[in-house]
């Protein structure tokens, strides 16, 4: 589905440089189609992204619908704007989401 595809593309976009400059782990709790727990690890060497809990504790946990998540990654919705809306929440280091925005 679109969520899995988004993470596949993200995994391909993860570079050592992003990992070095970000040093953050993002966990996504997605509801709806293709939902569940997903992660982007920009802290562990090499970085990774995929389904399930991150390999290390997340710095940021974002909860949103899978539809909003896909919109966020296709640049139809800025992460920061997503969390200003009521149907999303963010727990943890909000500043790290700005570095995620750069990567998108």
XYZ file of N, CA and C in Angstrom:
312
model
N 0.818 -1.212 0.000
C 0.000 0.000 0.000
C 0.850 1.259 0.000
N 0.227 2.414 0.015
C 0.952 3.692 -0.033
C 1.879 3.906 1.160
N 1.486 3.400 2.333
C 2.333 3.592 3.512
C 3.632 2.800 3.357
N 3.500 1.531 3.001
C 4.676 0.686 2.798
C 5.591 1.237 1.718
N 4.985 1.717 0.652
C 5.739 2.313 -0.455
C 6.509 3.542 0.026
N 5.845 4.362 0.844
C 6.478 5.566 1.383
C 7.719 5.203 2.198
N 7.604 4.162 3.031
C 8.758 3.758 3.841
C 9.857 3.143 2.991
N 9.476 2.457 1.905
C 10.473 1.878 1.008
C 11.300 2.991 0.362
N 10.604 4.028 -0.083
C 11.272 5.183 -0.697
C 12.149 5.900 0.332
N 11.610 6.045 1.551
C 12.354 6.707 2.625
C 13.632 5.950 2.941
N 13.527 4.628 3.043
C 14.696 3.791 3.310
C 15.782 4.060 2.267
N 15.367 4.210 1.015
C 16.311 4.481 -0.065
C 16.915 5.872 0.003
N 16.207 6.790 0.676
C 16.666 8.181 0.736
C 17.573 8.442 1.939
N 17.615 7.492 2.874
C 18.424 7.668 4.081
C 19.904 7.614 3.713
N 20.627 8.662 4.069
C 22.063 8.698 3.810
C 22.814 8.865 5.122
N 24.100 8.520 5.094
C 24.943 8.700 6.277
C 24.894 10.153 6.751
N 24.853 11.063 5.788
C 24.842 12.494 6.110
C 23.599 12.859 6.929
N 22.436 12.348 6.505
C 21.202 12.601 7.259
C 21.306 12.035 8.664
N 21.853 10.815 8.751
C 21.986 10.162 10.049
C 22.885 10.988 10.959
N 24.018 11.433 10.402
C 24.968 12.258 11.172
C 24.337 13.560 11.623
N 23.634 14.222 10.716
C 23.115 15.558 11.040
C 21.834 15.519 11.862
N 21.067 14.428 11.770
C 19.786 14.373 12.474
C 19.914 13.768 13.857
N 20.510 12.589 13.940
C 20.638 11.884 15.219
C 19.298 11.796 15.933
N 18.308 11.291 15.227
C 16.983 11.147 15.821
C 16.280 9.902 15.321
N 15.403 9.360 16.152
C 14.610 8.196 15.780
C 13.134 8.570 15.864
N 12.423 8.336 14.784
C 11.013 8.698 14.685
C 10.151 7.451 14.653
N 9.133 7.447 15.497
C 8.180 6.337 15.495
C 6.827 6.890 15.080
N 6.158 6.193 14.186
C 4.860 6.628 13.690
C 3.798 5.621 14.090
N 2.775 6.111 14.778
C 1.624 5.281 15.117
C 0.519 5.685 14.157
N 0.304 4.864 13.141
C -0.635 5.228 12.084
C -1.947 4.473 12.221
N -3.042 5.210 12.024
C -4.365 4.592 12.077
C -4.919 4.520 10.663
N -5.816 3.597 10.435
C -6.441 3.477 9.122
C -5.708 2.496 8.226
N -5.898 2.645 6.942
C -5.372 1.736 5.936
C -3.844 1.683 5.967
N -3.266 0.511 6.139
C -1.806 0.387 6.183
C -1.227 0.898 7.485
N -2.081 1.021 8.494
C -1.647 1.570 9.771
C -0.770 0.620 10.563
N -0.510 1.002 11.804
C 0.356 0.221 12.669
C 1.550 1.054 13.094
N 2.552 0.398 13.632
C 3.752 1.088 14.087
C 4.827 0.987 13.014
N 5.381 2.146 12.642
C 6.450 2.237 11.649
C 7.544 3.129 12.231
N 8.718 3.098 11.653
C 9.786 3.947 12.189
C 10.763 4.420 11.109
N 11.451 5.494 11.430
C 12.608 5.952 10.649
C 13.723 6.183 11.657
N 14.800 5.435 11.512
C 15.946 5.533 12.421
C 17.043 6.338 11.752
N 17.230 7.570 12.237
C 18.299 8.419 11.714
C 19.329 8.651 12.818
N 19.618 7.580 13.563
C 20.575 7.676 14.652
C 21.602 6.544 14.572
N 21.097 5.328 14.379
C 21.972 4.166 14.261
C 22.742 4.250 12.948
N 24.006 3.836 12.965
C 24.834 3.921 11.762
C 24.149 3.270 10.566
N 24.123 3.985 9.463
C 23.473 3.472 8.257
C 22.021 3.888 8.140
N 21.368 4.039 9.291
C 19.962 4.436 9.291
C 19.073 3.342 8.734
N 17.807 3.408 9.042
C 16.859 2.436 8.501
C 15.438 2.962 8.653
N 14.523 2.313 7.960
C 13.117 2.681 8.038
C 12.303 1.443 7.763
N 11.144 1.328 8.395
C 10.310 0.165 8.117
C 9.195 -0.038 9.106
N 8.631 -1.240 9.057
C 7.477 -1.579 9.873
C 7.921 -2.090 11.236
N 7.189 -1.718 12.274
C 7.479 -2.203 13.620
C 8.115 -1.134 14.483
N 8.524 -1.549 15.668
C 9.183 -0.615 16.591
C 10.598 -0.352 16.110
N 11.122 0.879 16.337
C 12.504 1.148 15.943
C 13.478 0.309 16.761
N 14.694 0.069 16.226
C 15.676 -0.758 16.933
C 16.159 -0.131 18.242
N 16.051 1.186 18.339
C 16.387 1.876 19.583
C 15.211 2.764 19.956
N 15.174 3.253 21.191
C 14.049 4.060 21.662
C 13.850 5.307 20.795
N 12.614 5.565 20.426
C 12.292 6.718 19.587
C 12.442 8.027 20.356
N 12.957 9.050 19.677
C 13.035 10.404 20.247
C 11.719 11.135 20.040
N 11.031 10.767 18.974
C 9.765 11.406 18.634
C 8.762 10.315 18.269
N 7.564 10.402 18.853
C 6.484 9.493 18.474
C 5.364 10.343 17.884
N 5.002 10.054 16.651
C 3.951 10.796 15.982
C 2.769 9.891 15.736
N 1.592 10.363 16.110
C 0.369 9.609 15.853
C -0.465 10.379 14.843
N -0.903 9.700 13.795
C -1.712 10.351 12.763
C -2.372 9.277 11.911
N -3.254 9.705 11.034
C -3.858 8.736 10.124
C -2.845 8.409 9.040
N -2.951 7.203 8.480
C -2.026 6.826 7.420
C -2.205 7.749 6.209
N -3.421 8.239 5.991
C -3.672 9.163 4.875
C -2.876 10.454 5.051
N -2.889 11.013 6.280
C -2.115 12.229 6.556
C -0.624 11.962 6.434
N -0.206 10.773 6.857
C 1.205 10.411 6.777
C 1.678 10.417 5.330
N 0.907 9.781 4.457
C 1.277 9.725 3.043
C 1.285 11.133 2.452
N 0.292 11.952 2.832
C 0.260 13.350 2.378
C 1.518 14.085 2.807
N 1.931 13.842 4.051
C 3.108 14.511 4.601
C 4.338 14.190 3.759
N 4.461 12.932 3.342
C 5.637 12.516 2.602
C 5.559 12.831 1.117
N 4.355 13.156 0.628
C 4.261 13.541 -0.772
C 4.194 15.066 -0.854
N 4.567 15.702 0.257
C 4.686 17.157 0.321
C 3.364 17.901 0.175
N 2.260 17.234 0.512
C 0.978 17.931 0.481
C 0.639 18.448 1.873
N 1.465 18.053 2.845
C 1.206 18.444 4.224
C 2.538 18.545 4.954
N 2.850 19.701 5.509
C 4.098 19.864 6.256
C 3.944 19.193 7.625
N 4.983 18.462 8.086
C 4.874 17.797 9.391
C 4.402 18.736 10.480
N 4.962 19.937 10.481
C 4.606 20.868 11.540
C 3.119 21.225 11.466
N 2.611 21.406 10.249
C 1.197 21.725 10.069
C 0.330 20.537 10.495
N 0.818 19.342 10.232
C 0.060 18.145 10.589
C -0.243 18.132 12.082
N 0.721 18.605 12.881
C 0.547 18.524 14.324
C -0.221 19.694 14.893
N -0.442 20.710 14.065
C -1.275 21.815 14.508
C -2.740 21.376 14.390
N -2.997 20.406 13.534
C -4.369 19.922 13.381
C -4.678 18.955 14.516
N -5.933 18.759 14.807
C -6.320 18.006 15.998
C -6.193 16.502 15.860
N -6.144 16.017 14.621
C -6.162 14.558 14.488
C -4.766 13.950 14.457
N -3.770 14.715 14.874
C -2.415 14.193 14.955
C -1.821 14.609 16.287
N -0.885 13.818 16.780
C -0.202 14.231 17.999
C 1.274 13.902 17.874
N 2.064 14.628 18.629
C 3.500 14.403 18.619
C 4.002 14.414 20.044
N 4.809 13.422 20.382
C 5.377 13.332 21.724
C 6.884 13.270 21.558
N 7.600 14.104 22.296
C 9.061 14.050 22.226
C 9.660 15.335 21.695
N 10.787 15.213 21.020
C 11.569 16.355 20.559
C 10.985 16.949 19.284
N 10.161 17.994 19.463
C 9.486 18.617 18.323
C 10.493 19.188 17.324
N 11.620 19.684 17.806
C 12.620 20.266 16.909
C 13.147 19.234 15.908
N 13.170 17.982 16.311
C 13.625 16.930 15.392
C 12.698 16.795 14.187
N 11.419 17.131 14.361
C 10.502 17.010 13.224
C 10.884 17.991 12.125
N 11.520 19.099 12.507
C 11.955 20.073 11.506
C 13.070 19.489 10.647
N 13.955 18.686 11.262
C 14.997 18.063 10.460
C 14.419 16.970 9.572
N 13.317 16.372 10.012
C 12.623 15.395 9.170
C 12.027 16.095 7.955
N 11.518 17.303 8.171
C 10.961 18.106 7.078
C 12.003 18.326 5.991
N 13.237 18.581 6.389
C 14.313 18.798 5.411
C 14.518 17.555 4.558
N 14.431 16.407 5.212
C 14.669 15.157 4.495
C 13.569 14.885 3.478
N 12.326 15.203 3.854
C 11.205 15.018 2.935
C 11.399 15.962 1.779
